[in-house]
Amino acid sequence: TEIIKKYVLEKNFEELRSVGHKLKGTAGSYGFMGLSKIGAKIEEAAKASNIEALKKLSLEYEDHIKQVEVKFI
Protein backbone atom coordinates (compact mmCIF):
# COMPACT_ATOMS: atom_id res chain seq x y z
CA THR A 1 0.00 0.00 0.00
CA GLU A 2 2.86 2.38 0.70
CA ILE A 3 4.23 2.23 -2.83
CA ILE A 4 0.84 3.14 -4.30
CA LYS A 5 0.52 6.07 -1.90
CA LYS A 6 4.04 7.19 -2.83
CA TYR A 7 3.31 7.11 -6.56
CA VAL A 8 0.00 8.95 -6.04
CA LEU A 9 1.77 11.72 -4.11
CA GLU A 10 4.40 11.92 -6.86
CA LYS A 11 1.70 11.77 -9.57
CA ASN A 12 3.79 9.04 -11.15
CA PHE A 13 1.15 7.78 -13.56
CA GLU A 14 3.44 5.39 -15.44
CA GLU A 15 4.44 3.52 -12.27
CA LEU A 16 0.82 3.49 -11.09
CA ARG A 17 -0.24 2.06 -14.45
CA SER A 18 2.41 -0.64 -14.12
CA VAL A 19 1.49 -1.50 -10.52
CA GLY A 20 -2.20 -1.62 -11.41
CA HIS A 21 -1.51 -3.90 -14.36
CA LYS A 22 0.61 -6.29 -12.27
CA LEU A 23 -1.94 -6.28 -9.44
CA LYS A 24 -4.75 -7.03 -11.87
CA GLY A 25 -2.95 -10.02 -13.36
CA THR A 26 -1.36 -11.48 -10.27
CA ALA A 27 -4.40 -11.15 -8.02
CA GLY A 28 -6.63 -12.57 -10.73
CA SER A 29 -4.39 -15.59 -11.26
CA TYR A 30 -4.74 -16.45 -7.56
CA GLY A 31 -8.50 -15.95 -7.56
CA PHE A 32 -8.58 -12.61 -5.73
CA MET A 33 -11.07 -11.08 -8.13
CA GLY A 34 -11.93 -8.05 -5.97
CA LEU A 35 -8.28 -7.12 -5.76
CA SER A 36 -7.85 -7.77 -9.48
CA LYS A 37 -10.69 -5.33 -10.23
CA ILE A 38 -9.05 -2.67 -8.09
CA GLY A 39 -5.82 -3.22 -10.03
CA ALA A 40 -7.68 -2.78 -13.32
CA LYS A 41 -9.24 0.46 -12.05
CA ILE A 42 -5.83 1.74 -10.93
CA GLU A 43 -4.39 0.91 -14.34
CA GLU A 44 -7.19 2.73 -16.19
CA ALA A 45 -7.13 5.78 -13.88
CA ALA A 46 -3.37 6.04 -14.33
CA LYS A 47 -3.72 5.86 -18.12
CA ALA A 48 -6.19 8.76 -17.87
CA SER A 49 -3.94 10.66 -15.39
CA ASN A 50 -6.96 10.86 -13.08
CA ILE A 51 -5.32 11.73 -9.77
CA GLU A 52 -8.61 12.06 -7.85
CA ALA A 53 -9.69 8.55 -8.85
CA LEU A 54 -6.23 7.24 -7.95
CA LYS A 55 -6.44 8.80 -4.47
CA LYS A 56 -9.78 7.04 -3.89
CA LEU A 57 -8.49 3.76 -5.33
CA SER A 58 -5.44 3.91 -3.07
CA LEU A 59 -7.79 3.99 -0.07
CA GLU A 60 -10.01 1.29 -1.57
CA TYR A 61 -6.94 -0.92 -2.07
CA GLU A 62 -5.79 -0.33 1.52
CA ASP A 63 -9.25 -1.14 2.90
CA HIS A 64 -9.46 -4.29 0.80
CA ILE A 65 -6.06 -5.53 1.98
CA LYS A 66 -7.04 -4.97 5.63
CA GLN A 67 -10.04 -7.26 5.13
CA VAL A 68 -8.06 -10.16 3.67
CA GLU A 69 -7.92 -13.06 6.08
CA VAL A 70 -5.19 -15.63 5.66
CA LYS A 71 -6.17 -19.20 6.50
CA PHE A 72 -3.68 -22.03 6.67
CA ILE A 73 -5.16 -25.39 5.84
PDB file with SEQRES, HELIX, SHEET and CRYST1 records, atoms N, CA, C and O in Angstrom:
SEQRES   1 A   73  THR GLU ILE ILE LYS LYS TYR VAL LEU GLU LYS ASN PHE          
SEQRES   2 A   73  GLU GLU LEU ARG SER VAL GLY HIS LYS LEU LYS GLY THR          
SEQRES   3 A   73  ALA GLY SER TYR GLY PHE MET GLY LEU SER LYS ILE GLY          
SEQRES   4 A   73  ALA LYS ILE GLU GLU ALA ALA LYS ALA SER ASN ILE GLU          
SEQRES   5 A   73  ALA LEU LYS LYS LEU SER LEU GLU TYR GLU ASP HIS ILE          
SEQRES   6 A   73  LYS GLN VAL GLU VAL LYS PHE ILE                              
HELIX    1 AA1 GLU A    2  GLU A   10  1                                   9    
HELIX    2 AA2 PHE A   13  SER A   29  1                                  17    
HELIX    3 AA3 MET A   33  LYS A   47  1                                  15    
HELIX    4 AA4 ILE A   51  GLN A   67  1                                  17    
CRYST1    1.000    1.000    1.000  90.00  90.00  90.00 P 1           1          
ATOM      1  N   THR A   1       0.818  -1.201   0.000  1.00  0.00           N  
ATOM      2  CA  THR A   1       0.000   0.000   0.000  1.00  0.00           C  
ATOM      3  C   THR A   1       0.862   1.265   0.000  1.00  0.00           C  
ATOM      4  O   THR A   1       0.467   2.289  -0.557  1.00  0.00           O  
ATOM      5  N   GLU A   2       2.010   1.192   0.610  1.00  0.00           N  
ATOM      6  CA  GLU A   2       2.863   2.381   0.705  1.00  0.00           C  
ATOM      7  C   GLU A   2       3.383   2.821  -0.657  1.00  0.00           C  
ATOM      8  O   GLU A   2       3.503   4.018  -0.916  1.00  0.00           O  
ATOM      9  N   ILE A   3       3.690   1.866  -1.526  1.00  0.00           N  
ATOM     10  CA  ILE A   3       4.235   2.230  -2.834  1.00  0.00           C  
ATOM     11  C   ILE A   3       3.160   2.923  -3.670  1.00  0.00           C  
ATOM     12  O   ILE A   3       3.465   3.858  -4.411  1.00  0.00           O  
ATOM     13  N   ILE A   4       1.929   2.484  -3.562  1.00  0.00           N  
ATOM     14  CA  ILE A   4       0.841   3.136  -4.304  1.00  0.00           C  
ATOM     15  C   ILE A   4       0.649   4.564  -3.789  1.00  0.00           C  
ATOM     16  O   ILE A   4       0.505   5.499  -4.577  1.00  0.00           O  
ATOM     17  N   LYS A   5       0.646   4.725  -2.476  1.00  0.00           N  
ATOM     18  CA  LYS A   5       0.522   6.073  -1.902  1.00  0.00           C  
ATOM     19  C   LYS A   5       1.659   6.974  -2.372  1.00  0.00           C  
ATOM     20  O   LYS A   5       1.442   8.138  -2.705  1.00  0.00           O  
ATOM     21  N   LYS A   6       2.872   6.427  -2.397  1.00  0.00           N  
ATOM     22  CA  LYS A   6       4.042   7.193  -2.830  1.00  0.00           C  
ATOM     23  C   LYS A   6       3.870   7.674  -4.267  1.00  0.00           C  
ATOM     24  O   LYS A   6       4.089   8.847  -4.569  1.00  0.00           O  
ATOM     25  N   TYR A   7       3.475   6.753  -5.153  1.00  0.00           N  
ATOM     26  CA  TYR A   7       3.306   7.109  -6.559  1.00  0.00           C  
ATOM     27  C   TYR A   7       2.152   8.097  -6.759  1.00  0.00           C  
ATOM     28  O   TYR A   7       2.219   8.951  -7.643  1.00  0.00           O  
ATOM     29  N   VAL A   8       1.099   7.987  -5.949  1.00  0.00           N  
ATOM     30  CA  VAL A   8      -0.004   8.949  -6.036  1.00  0.00           C  
ATOM     31  C   VAL A   8       0.502  10.333  -5.642  1.00  0.00           C  
ATOM     32  O   VAL A   8       0.229  11.312  -6.337  1.00  0.00           O  
ATOM     33  N   LEU A   9       1.234  10.423  -4.537  1.00  0.00           N  
ATOM     34  CA  LEU A   9       1.775  11.716  -4.110  1.00  0.00           C  
ATOM     35  C   LEU A   9       2.704  12.318  -5.162  1.00  0.00           C  
ATOM     36  O   LEU A   9       2.721  13.532  -5.364  1.00  0.00           O  
ATOM     37  N   GLU A  10       3.468  11.468  -5.824  1.00  0.00           N  
ATOM     38  CA  GLU A  10       4.399  11.922  -6.862  1.00  0.00           C  
ATOM     39  C   GLU A  10       3.710  12.161  -8.204  1.00  0.00           C  
ATOM     40  O   GLU A  10       4.310  12.708  -9.130  1.00  0.00           O  
ATOM     41  N   LYS A  11       2.436  11.744  -8.301  1.00  0.00           N  
ATOM     42  CA  LYS A  11       1.696  11.775  -9.568  1.00  0.00           C  
ATOM     43  C   LYS A  11       2.470  11.029 -10.654  1.00  0.00           C  
ATOM     44  O   LYS A  11       2.581  11.477 -11.795  1.00  0.00           O  
ATOM     45  N   ASN A  12       2.998   9.876 -10.251  1.00  0.00           N  
ATOM     46  CA  ASN A  12       3.789   9.041 -11.154  1.00  0.00           C  
ATOM     47  C   ASN A  12       2.838   8.058 -11.853  1.00  0.00           C  
ATOM     48  O   ASN A  12       2.707   6.901 -11.453  1.00  0.00           O  
ATOM     49  N   PHE A  13       2.191   8.550 -12.894  1.00  0.00           N  
ATOM     50  CA  PHE A  13       1.152   7.775 -13.562  1.00  0.00           C  
ATOM     51  C   PHE A  13       1.686   6.519 -14.242  1.00  0.00           C  
ATOM     52  O   PHE A  13       0.994   5.501 -14.282  1.00  0.00           O  
ATOM     53  N   GLU A  14       2.893   6.572 -14.773  1.00  0.00           N  
ATOM     54  CA  GLU A  14       3.444   5.392 -15.441  1.00  0.00           C  
ATOM     55  C   GLU A  14       3.679   4.257 -14.441  1.00  0.00           C  
ATOM     56  O   GLU A  14       3.353   3.107 -14.731  1.00  0.00           O  
ATOM     57  N   GLU A  15       4.234   4.560 -13.284  1.00  0.00           N  
ATOM     58  CA  GLU A  15       4.441   3.518 -12.266  1.00  0.00           C  
ATOM     59  C   GLU A  15       3.106   3.015 -11.730  1.00  0.00           C  
ATOM     60  O   GLU A  15       2.952   1.820 -11.479  1.00  0.00           O  
ATOM     61  N   LEU A  16       2.147   3.908 -11.554  1.00  0.00           N  
ATOM     62  CA  LEU A  16       0.821   3.493 -11.094  1.00  0.00           C  
ATOM     63  C   LEU A  16       0.150   2.585 -12.122  1.00  0.00           C  
ATOM     64  O   LEU A  16      -0.499   1.605 -11.756  1.00  0.00           O  
ATOM     65  N   ARG A  17       0.303   2.907 -13.402  1.00  0.00           N  
ATOM     66  CA  ARG A  17      -0.244   2.056 -14.450  1.00  0.00           C  
ATOM     67  C   ARG A  17       0.377   0.668 -14.384  1.00  0.00           C  
ATOM     68  O   ARG A  17      -0.317  -0.342 -14.504  1.00  0.00           O  
ATOM     69  N   SER A  18       1.685   0.629 -14.192  1.00  0.00           N  
ATOM     70  CA  SER A  18       2.405  -0.639 -14.115  1.00  0.00           C  
ATOM     71  C   SER A  18       1.985  -1.454 -12.893  1.00  0.00           C  
ATOM     72  O   SER A  18       1.734  -2.654 -13.002  1.00  0.00           O  
ATOM     73  N   VAL A  19       1.910  -0.813 -11.747  1.00  0.00           N  
ATOM     74  CA  VAL A  19       1.488  -1.496 -10.515  1.00  0.00           C  
ATOM     75  C   VAL A  19       0.063  -2.019 -10.667  1.00  0.00           C  
ATOM     76  O   VAL A  19      -0.227  -3.157 -10.300  1.00  0.00           O  
ATOM     77  N   GLY A  20      -0.819  -1.190 -11.207  1.00  0.00           N  
ATOM     78  CA  GLY A  20      -2.203  -1.617 -11.413  1.00  0.00           C  
ATOM     79  C   GLY A  20      -2.294  -2.821 -12.329  1.00  0.00           C  
ATOM     80  O   GLY A  20      -3.049  -3.756 -12.065  1.00  0.00           O  
ATOM     81  N   HIS A  21      -1.523  -2.798 -13.405  1.00  0.00           N  
ATOM     82  CA  HIS A  21      -1.514  -3.904 -14.361  1.00  0.00           C  
ATOM     83  C   HIS A  21      -1.020  -5.200 -13.697  1.00  0.00           C  
ATOM     84  O   HIS A  21      -1.622  -6.260 -13.867  1.00  0.00           O  
ATOM     85  N   LYS A  22       0.063  -5.102 -12.954  1.00  0.00           N  
ATOM     86  CA  LYS A  22       0.614  -6.287 -12.268  1.00  0.00           C  
ATOM     87  C   LYS A  22      -0.353  -6.810 -11.212  1.00  0.00           C  
ATOM     88  O   LYS A  22      -0.536  -8.019 -11.073  1.00  0.00           O  
ATOM     89  N   LEU A  23      -0.971  -5.892 -10.470  1.00  0.00           N  
ATOM     90  CA  LEU A  23      -1.936  -6.280  -9.440  1.00  0.00           C  
ATOM     91  C   LEU A  23      -3.125  -6.993 -10.077  1.00  0.00           C  
ATOM     92  O   LEU A  23      -3.578  -8.026  -9.584  1.00  0.00           O  
ATOM     93  N   LYS A  24      -3.617  -6.439 -11.162  1.00  0.00           N  
ATOM     94  CA  LYS A  24      -4.754  -7.030 -11.871  1.00  0.00           C  
ATOM     95  C   LYS A  24      -4.444  -8.472 -12.269  1.00  0.00           C  
ATOM     96  O   LYS A  24      -5.245  -9.371 -12.011  1.00  0.00           O  
ATOM     97  N   GLY A  25      -3.305  -8.693 -12.884  1.00  0.00           N  
ATOM     98  CA  GLY A  25      -2.952 -10.023 -13.361  1.00  0.00           C  
ATOM     99  C   GLY A  25      -2.618 -11.005 -12.263  1.00  0.00           C  
ATOM    100  O   GLY A  25      -3.108 -12.134 -12.261  1.00  0.00           O  
ATOM    101  N   THR A  26      -1.791 -10.585 -11.334  1.00  0.00           N  
ATOM    102  CA  THR A  26      -1.356 -11.485 -10.271  1.00  0.00           C  
ATOM    103  C   THR A  26      -2.509 -11.861  -9.350  1.00  0.00           C  
ATOM    104  O   THR A  26      -2.701 -13.038  -9.041  1.00  0.00           O  
ATOM    105  N   ALA A  27      -3.276 -10.869  -8.912  1.00  0.00           N  
ATOM    106  CA  ALA A  27      -4.404 -11.148  -8.017  1.00  0.00           C  
ATOM    107  C   ALA A  27      -5.423 -12.046  -8.711  1.00  0.00           C  
ATOM    108  O   ALA A  27      -5.967 -12.968  -8.104  1.00  0.00           O  
ATOM    109  N   GLY A  28      -5.673 -11.769  -9.980  1.00  0.00           N  
ATOM    110  CA  GLY A  28      -6.630 -12.575 -10.730  1.00  0.00           C  
ATOM    111  C   GLY A  28      -6.190 -14.013 -10.876  1.00  0.00           C  
ATOM    112  O   GLY A  28      -7.012 -14.927 -10.813  1.00  0.00           O  
ATOM    113  N   SER A  29      -4.890 -14.224 -11.071  1.00  0.00           N  
ATOM    114  CA  SER A  29      -4.394 -15.591 -11.258  1.00  0.00           C  
ATOM    115  C   SER A  29      -4.498 -16.414  -9.977  1.00  0.00           C  
ATOM    116  O   SER A  29      -4.503 -17.644 -10.025  1.00  0.00           O  
ATOM    117  N   TYR A  30      -4.580 -15.738  -8.837  1.00  0.00           N  
ATOM    118  CA  TYR A  30      -4.739 -16.449  -7.558  1.00  0.00           C  
ATOM    119  C   TYR A  30      -6.188 -16.449  -7.082  1.00  0.00           C  
ATOM    120  O   TYR A  30      -6.482 -16.931  -5.988  1.00  0.00           O  
ATOM    121  N   GLY A  31      -7.088 -15.914  -7.892  1.00  0.00           N  
ATOM    122  CA  GLY A  31      -8.500 -15.947  -7.560  1.00  0.00           C  
ATOM    123  C   GLY A  31      -8.991 -14.802  -6.706  1.00  0.00           C  
ATOM    124  O   GLY A  31     -10.121 -14.841  -6.218  1.00  0.00           O  
ATOM    125  N   PHE A  32      -8.172 -13.782  -6.513  1.00  0.00           N  
ATOM    126  CA  PHE A  32      -8.584 -12.608  -5.734  1.00  0.00           C  
ATOM    127  C   PHE A  32      -9.212 -11.586  -6.685  1.00  0.00           C  
ATOM    128  O   PHE A  32      -8.596 -10.580  -7.039  1.00  0.00           O  
ATOM    129  N   MET A  33     -10.447 -11.870  -7.087  1.00  0.00           N  
ATOM    130  CA  MET A  33     -11.070 -11.077  -8.134  1.00  0.00           C  
ATOM    131  C   MET A  33     -11.365  -9.633  -7.706  1.00  0.00           C  
ATOM    132  O   MET A  33     -11.282  -8.721  -8.529  1.00  0.00           O  
ATOM    133  N   GLY A  34     -11.702  -9.418  -6.448  1.00  0.00           N  
ATOM    134  CA  GLY A  34     -11.929  -8.051  -5.974  1.00  0.00           C  
ATOM    135  C   GLY A  34     -10.665  -7.218  -6.083  1.00  0.00           C  
ATOM    136  O   GLY A  34     -10.704  -6.069  -6.523  1.00  0.00           O  
ATOM    137  N   LEU A  35      -9.565  -7.792  -5.688  1.00  0.00           N  
ATOM    138  CA  LEU A  35      -8.276  -7.117  -5.765  1.00  0.00           C  
ATOM    139  C   LEU A  35      -7.860  -6.912  -7.221  1.00  0.00           C  
ATOM    140  O   LEU A  35      -7.280  -5.882  -7.565  1.00  0.00           O  
ATOM    141  N   SER A  36      -8.153  -7.877  -8.060  1.00  0.00           N  
ATOM    142  CA  SER A  36      -7.851  -7.767  -9.481  1.00  0.00           C  
ATOM    143  C   SER A  36      -8.622  -6.600 -10.109  1.00  0.00           C  
ATOM    144  O   SER A  36      -8.084  -5.868 -10.940  1.00  0.00           O  
ATOM    145  N   LYS A  37      -9.880  -6.435  -9.708  1.00  0.00           N  
ATOM    146  CA  LYS A  37     -10.695  -5.330 -10.233  1.00  0.00           C  
ATOM    147  C   LYS A  37     -10.143  -3.982  -9.793  1.00  0.00           C  
ATOM    148  O   LYS A  37     -10.155  -3.023 -10.565  1.00  0.00           O  
ATOM    149  N   ILE A  38      -9.665  -3.904  -8.567  1.00  0.00           N  
ATOM    150  CA  ILE A  38      -9.046  -2.666  -8.091  1.00  0.00           C  
ATOM    151  C   ILE A  38      -7.798  -2.374  -8.918  1.00  0.00           C  
ATOM    152  O   ILE A  38      -7.560  -1.229  -9.303  1.00  0.00           O  
ATOM    153  N   GLY A  39      -7.007  -3.397  -9.190  1.00  0.00           N  
ATOM    154  CA  GLY A  39      -5.817  -3.225 -10.030  1.00  0.00           C  
ATOM    155  C   GLY A  39      -6.175  -2.693 -11.404  1.00  0.00           C  
ATOM    156  O   GLY A  39      -5.501  -1.804 -11.925  1.00  0.00           O  
ATOM    157  N   ALA A  40      -7.236  -3.235 -11.993  1.00  0.00           N  
ATOM    158  CA  ALA A  40      -7.677  -2.779 -13.315  1.00  0.00           C  
ATOM    159  C   ALA A  40      -8.106  -1.317 -13.265  1.00  0.00           C  
ATOM    160  O   ALA A  40      -7.809  -0.544 -14.176  1.00  0.00           O  
ATOM    161  N   LYS A  41      -8.808  -0.942 -12.195  1.00  0.00           N  
ATOM    162  CA  LYS A  41      -9.243   0.455 -12.050  1.00  0.00           C  
ATOM    163  C   LYS A  41      -8.046   1.389 -11.872  1.00  0.00           C  
ATOM    164  O   LYS A  41      -8.028   2.494 -12.416  1.00  0.00           O  
ATOM    165  N   ILE A  42      -7.048   0.941 -11.108  1.00  0.00           N  
ATOM    166  CA  ILE A  42      -5.832   1.742 -10.931  1.00  0.00           C  
ATOM    167  C   ILE A  42      -5.143   1.926 -12.275  1.00  0.00           C  
ATOM    168  O   ILE A  42      -4.721   3.030 -12.621  1.00  0.00           O  
ATOM    169  N   GLU A  43      -5.032   0.843 -13.025  1.00  0.00           N  
ATOM    170  CA  GLU A  43      -4.386   0.914 -14.340  1.00  0.00           C  
ATOM    171  C   GLU A  43      -5.107   1.918 -15.250  1.00  0.00           C  
ATOM    172  O   GLU A  43      -4.460   2.753 -15.883  1.00  0.00           O  
ATOM    173  N   GLU A  44      -6.423   1.841 -15.315  1.00  0.00           N  
ATOM    174  CA  GLU A  44      -7.192   2.731 -16.185  1.00  0.00           C  
ATOM    175  C   GLU A  44      -7.118   4.189 -15.719  1.00  0.00           C  
ATOM    176  O   GLU A  44      -6.981   5.098 -16.537  1.00  0.00           O  
ATOM    177  N   ALA A  45      -7.210   4.406 -14.409  1.00  0.00           N  
ATOM    178  CA  ALA A  45      -7.132   5.775 -13.883  1.00  0.00           C  
ATOM    179  C   ALA A  45      -5.757   6.379 -14.155  1.00  0.00           C  
ATOM    180  O   ALA A  45      -5.641   7.570 -14.445  1.00  0.00           O  
ATOM    181  N   ALA A  46      -4.725   5.556 -14.060  1.00  0.00           N  
ATOM    182  CA  ALA A  46      -3.368   6.040 -14.330  1.00  0.00           C  
ATOM    183  C   ALA A  46      -3.213   6.388 -15.814  1.00  0.00           C  
ATOM    184  O   ALA A  46      -2.591   7.395 -16.153  1.00  0.00           O  
ATOM    185  N   LYS A  47      -3.768   5.569 -16.685  1.00  0.00           N  
ATOM    186  CA  LYS A  47      -3.716   5.862 -18.123  1.00  0.00           C  
ATOM    187  C   LYS A  47      -4.385   7.198 -18.426  1.00  0.00           C  
ATOM    188  O   LYS A  47      -3.953   7.930 -19.316  1.00  0.00           O  
ATOM    189  N   ALA A  48      -5.448   7.510 -17.675  1.00  0.00           N  
ATOM    190  CA  ALA A  48      -6.189   8.761 -17.873  1.00  0.00           C  
ATOM    191  C   ALA A  48      -5.609   9.914 -17.055  1.00  0.00           C  
ATOM    192  O   ALA A  48      -6.120  11.033 -17.115  1.00  0.00           O  
ATOM    193  N   SER A  49      -4.549   9.652 -16.293  1.00  0.00           N  
ATOM    194  CA  SER A  49      -3.943  10.656 -15.390  1.00  0.00           C  
ATOM    195  C   SER A  49      -4.980  11.263 -14.447  1.00  0.00           C  
ATOM    196  O   SER A  49      -4.967  12.464 -14.177  1.00  0.00           O  
ATOM    197  N   ASN A  50      -5.876  10.412 -13.953  1.00  0.00           N  
ATOM    198  CA  ASN A  50      -6.964  10.855 -13.084  1.00  0.00           C  
ATOM    199  C   ASN A  50      -6.521  10.725 -11.622  1.00  0.00           C  
ATOM    200  O   ASN A  50      -6.739   9.695 -10.984  1.00  0.00           O  
ATOM    201  N   ILE A  51      -5.903  11.774 -11.113  1.00  0.00           N  
ATOM    202  CA  ILE A  51      -5.323  11.733  -9.766  1.00  0.00           C  
ATOM    203  C   ILE A  51      -6.388  11.579  -8.684  1.00  0.00           C  
ATOM    204  O   ILE A  51      -6.148  10.910  -7.679  1.00  0.00           O  
ATOM    205  N   GLU A  52      -7.549  12.181  -8.870  1.00  0.00           N  
ATOM    206  CA  GLU A  52      -8.606  12.061  -7.852  1.00  0.00           C  
ATOM    207  C   GLU A  52      -9.090  10.622  -7.741  1.00  0.00           C  
ATOM    208  O   GLU A  52      -9.287  10.117  -6.636  1.00  0.00           O  
ATOM    209  N   ALA A  53      -9.280   9.965  -8.866  1.00  0.00           N  
ATOM    210  CA  ALA A  53      -9.685   8.552  -8.846  1.00  0.00           C  
ATOM    211  C   ALA A  53      -8.592   7.703  -8.212  1.00  0.00           C  
ATOM    212  O   ALA A  53      -8.886   6.776  -7.456  1.00  0.00           O  
ATOM    213  N   LEU A  54      -7.344   8.009  -8.511  1.00  0.00           N  
ATOM    214  CA  LEU A  54      -6.232   7.239  -7.947  1.00  0.00           C  
ATOM    215  C   LEU A  54      -6.137   7.402  -6.435  1.00  0.00           C  
ATOM    216  O   LEU A  54      -5.800   6.450  -5.732  1.00  0.00           O  
ATOM    217  N   LYS A  55      -6.430   8.592  -5.930  1.00  0.00           N  
ATOM    218  CA  LYS A  55      -6.440   8.796  -4.474  1.00  0.00           C  
ATOM    219  C   LYS A  55      -7.502   7.901  -3.832  1.00  0.00           C  
ATOM    220  O   LYS A  55      -7.237   7.253  -2.820  1.00  0.00           O  
ATOM    221  N   LYS A  56      -8.692   7.864  -4.412  1.00  0.00           N  
ATOM    222  CA  LYS A  56      -9.779   7.035  -3.894  1.00  0.00           C  
ATOM    223  C   LYS A  56      -9.437   5.547  -4.000  1.00  0.00           C  
ATOM    224  O   LYS A  56      -9.703   4.771  -3.081  1.00  0.00           O  
ATOM    225  N   LEU A  57      -8.847   5.162  -5.128  1.00  0.00           N  
ATOM    226  CA  LEU A  57      -8.492   3.758  -5.330  1.00  0.00           C  
ATOM    227  C   LEU A  57      -7.384   3.316  -4.388  1.00  0.00           C  
ATOM    228  O   LEU A  57      -7.342   2.155  -3.981  1.00  0.00           O  
ATOM    229  N   SER A  58      -6.491   4.227  -4.040  1.00  0.00           N  
ATOM    230  CA  SER A  58      -5.445   3.913  -3.066  1.00  0.00           C  
ATOM    231  C   SER A  58      -6.071   3.537  -1.726  1.00  0.00           C  
ATOM    232  O   SER A  58      -5.645   2.582  -1.077  1.00  0.00           O  
ATOM    233  N   LEU A  59      -7.080   4.295  -1.325  1.00  0.00           N  
ATOM    234  CA  LEU A  59      -7.794   3.994  -0.074  1.00  0.00           C  
ATOM    235  C   LEU A  59      -8.608   2.709  -0.190  1.00  0.00           C  
ATOM    236  O   LEU A  59      -8.668   1.917   0.750  1.00  0.00           O  
ATOM    237  N   GLU A  60      -9.232   2.509  -1.344  1.00  0.00           N  
ATOM    238  CA  GLU A  60     -10.007   1.285  -1.573  1.00  0.00           C  
ATOM    239  C   GLU A  60      -9.094   0.059  -1.500  1.00  0.00           C  
ATOM    240  O   GLU A  60      -9.451  -0.958  -0.904  1.00  0.00           O  
ATOM    241  N   TYR A  61      -7.924   0.167  -2.108  1.00  0.00           N  
ATOM    242  CA  TYR A  61      -6.941  -0.919  -2.072  1.00  0.00           C  
ATOM    243  C   TYR A  61      -6.523  -1.217  -0.629  1.00  0.00           C  
ATOM    244  O   TYR A  61      -6.486  -2.376  -0.215  1.00  0.00           O  
ATOM    245  N   GLU A  62      -6.212  -0.172   0.127  1.00  0.00           N  
ATOM    246  CA  GLU A  62      -5.789  -0.331   1.516  1.00  0.00           C  
ATOM    247  C   GLU A  62      -6.887  -0.996   2.346  1.00  0.00           C  
ATOM    248  O   GLU A  62      -6.609  -1.903   3.131  1.00  0.00           O  
ATOM    249  N   ASP A  63      -8.128  -0.550   2.174  1.00  0.00           N  
ATOM    250  CA  ASP A  63      -9.250  -1.143   2.904  1.00  0.00           C  
ATOM    251  C   ASP A  63      -9.429  -2.616   2.532  1.00  0.00           C  
ATOM    252  O   ASP A  63      -9.686  -3.458   3.391  1.00  0.00           O  
ATOM    253  N   HIS A  64      -9.289  -2.906   1.256  1.00  0.00           N  
ATOM    254  CA  HIS A  64      -9.456  -4.294   0.796  1.00  0.00           C  
ATOM    255  C   HIS A  64      -8.391  -5.200   1.415  1.00  0.00           C  
ATOM    256  O   HIS A  64      -8.695  -6.300   1.876  1.00  0.00           O  
ATOM    257  N   ILE A  65      -7.165  -4.740   1.420  1.00  0.00           N  
ATOM    258  CA  ILE A  65      -6.058  -5.526   1.984  1.00  0.00           C  
ATOM    259  C   ILE A  65      -6.285  -5.788   3.477  1.00  0.00           C  
ATOM    260  O   ILE A  65      -5.993  -6.881   3.963  1.00  0.00           O  
ATOM    261  N   LYS A  66      -6.795  -4.808   4.195  1.00  0.00           N  
ATOM    262  CA  LYS A  66      -7.045  -4.974   5.627  1.00  0.00           C  
ATOM    263  C   LYS A  66      -8.086  -6.052   5.905  1.00  0.00           C  
ATOM    264  O   LYS A  66      -8.090  -6.655   6.978  1.00  0.00           O  
ATOM    265  N   GLN A  67      -8.972  -6.296   4.932  1.00  0.00           N  
ATOM    266  CA  GLN A  67     -10.038  -7.261   5.132  1.00  0.00           C  
ATOM    267  C   GLN A  67      -9.643  -8.684   4.726  1.00  0.00           C  
ATOM    268  O   GLN A  67     -10.381  -9.633   4.991  1.00  0.00           O  
ATOM    269  N   VAL A  68      -8.496  -8.828   4.094  1.00  0.00           N  
ATOM    270  CA  VAL A  68      -8.062 -10.164   3.674  1.00  0.00           C  
ATOM    271  C   VAL A  68      -7.675 -10.983   4.898  1.00  0.00           C  
ATOM    272  O   VAL A  68      -6.900 -10.539   5.744  1.00  0.00           O  
ATOM    273  N   GLU A  69      -8.221 -12.167   4.972  1.00  0.00           N  
ATOM    274  CA  GLU A  69      -7.925 -13.064   6.082  1.00  0.00           C  
ATOM    275  C   GLU A  69      -7.173 -14.270   5.542  1.00  0.00           C  
ATOM    276  O   GLU A  69      -7.653 -14.967   4.648  1.00  0.00           O  
ATOM    277  N   VAL A  70      -6.007 -14.506   6.086  1.00  0.00           N  
ATOM    278  CA  VAL A  70      -5.190 -15.634   5.659  1.00  0.00           C  
ATOM    279  C   VAL A  70      -5.572 -16.853   6.508  1.00  0.00           C  
ATOM    280  O   VAL A  70      -5.612 -16.794   7.737  1.00  0.00           O  
ATOM    281  N   LYS A  71      -5.848 -17.945   5.815  1.00  0.00           N  
ATOM    282  CA  LYS A  71      -6.167 -19.198   6.502  1.00  0.00           C  
ATOM    283  C   LYS A  71      -5.185 -20.257   6.039  1.00  0.00           C  
ATOM    284  O   LYS A  71      -4.983 -20.455   4.841  1.00  0.00           O  
ATOM    285  N   PHE A  72      -4.588 -20.923   6.982  1.00  0.00           N  
ATOM    286  CA  PHE A  72      -3.682 -22.028   6.674  1.00  0.00           C  
ATOM    287  C   PHE A  72      -4.456 -23.324   6.829  1.00  0.00           C  
ATOM    288  O   PHE A  72      -5.068 -23.588   7.863  1.00  0.00           O  
ATOM    289  N   ILE A  73      -4.413 -24.118   5.781  1.00  0.00           N  
ATOM    290  CA  ILE A  73      -5.160 -25.388   5.839  1.00  0.00           C  
ATOM    291  C   ILE A  73      -4.230 -26.563   5.638  1.00  0.00           C  
ATOM    292  O   ILE A  73      -4.673 -27.711   5.654  1.00  0.00           O  
TER     293      ILE A  73                                                      
END                                                                             
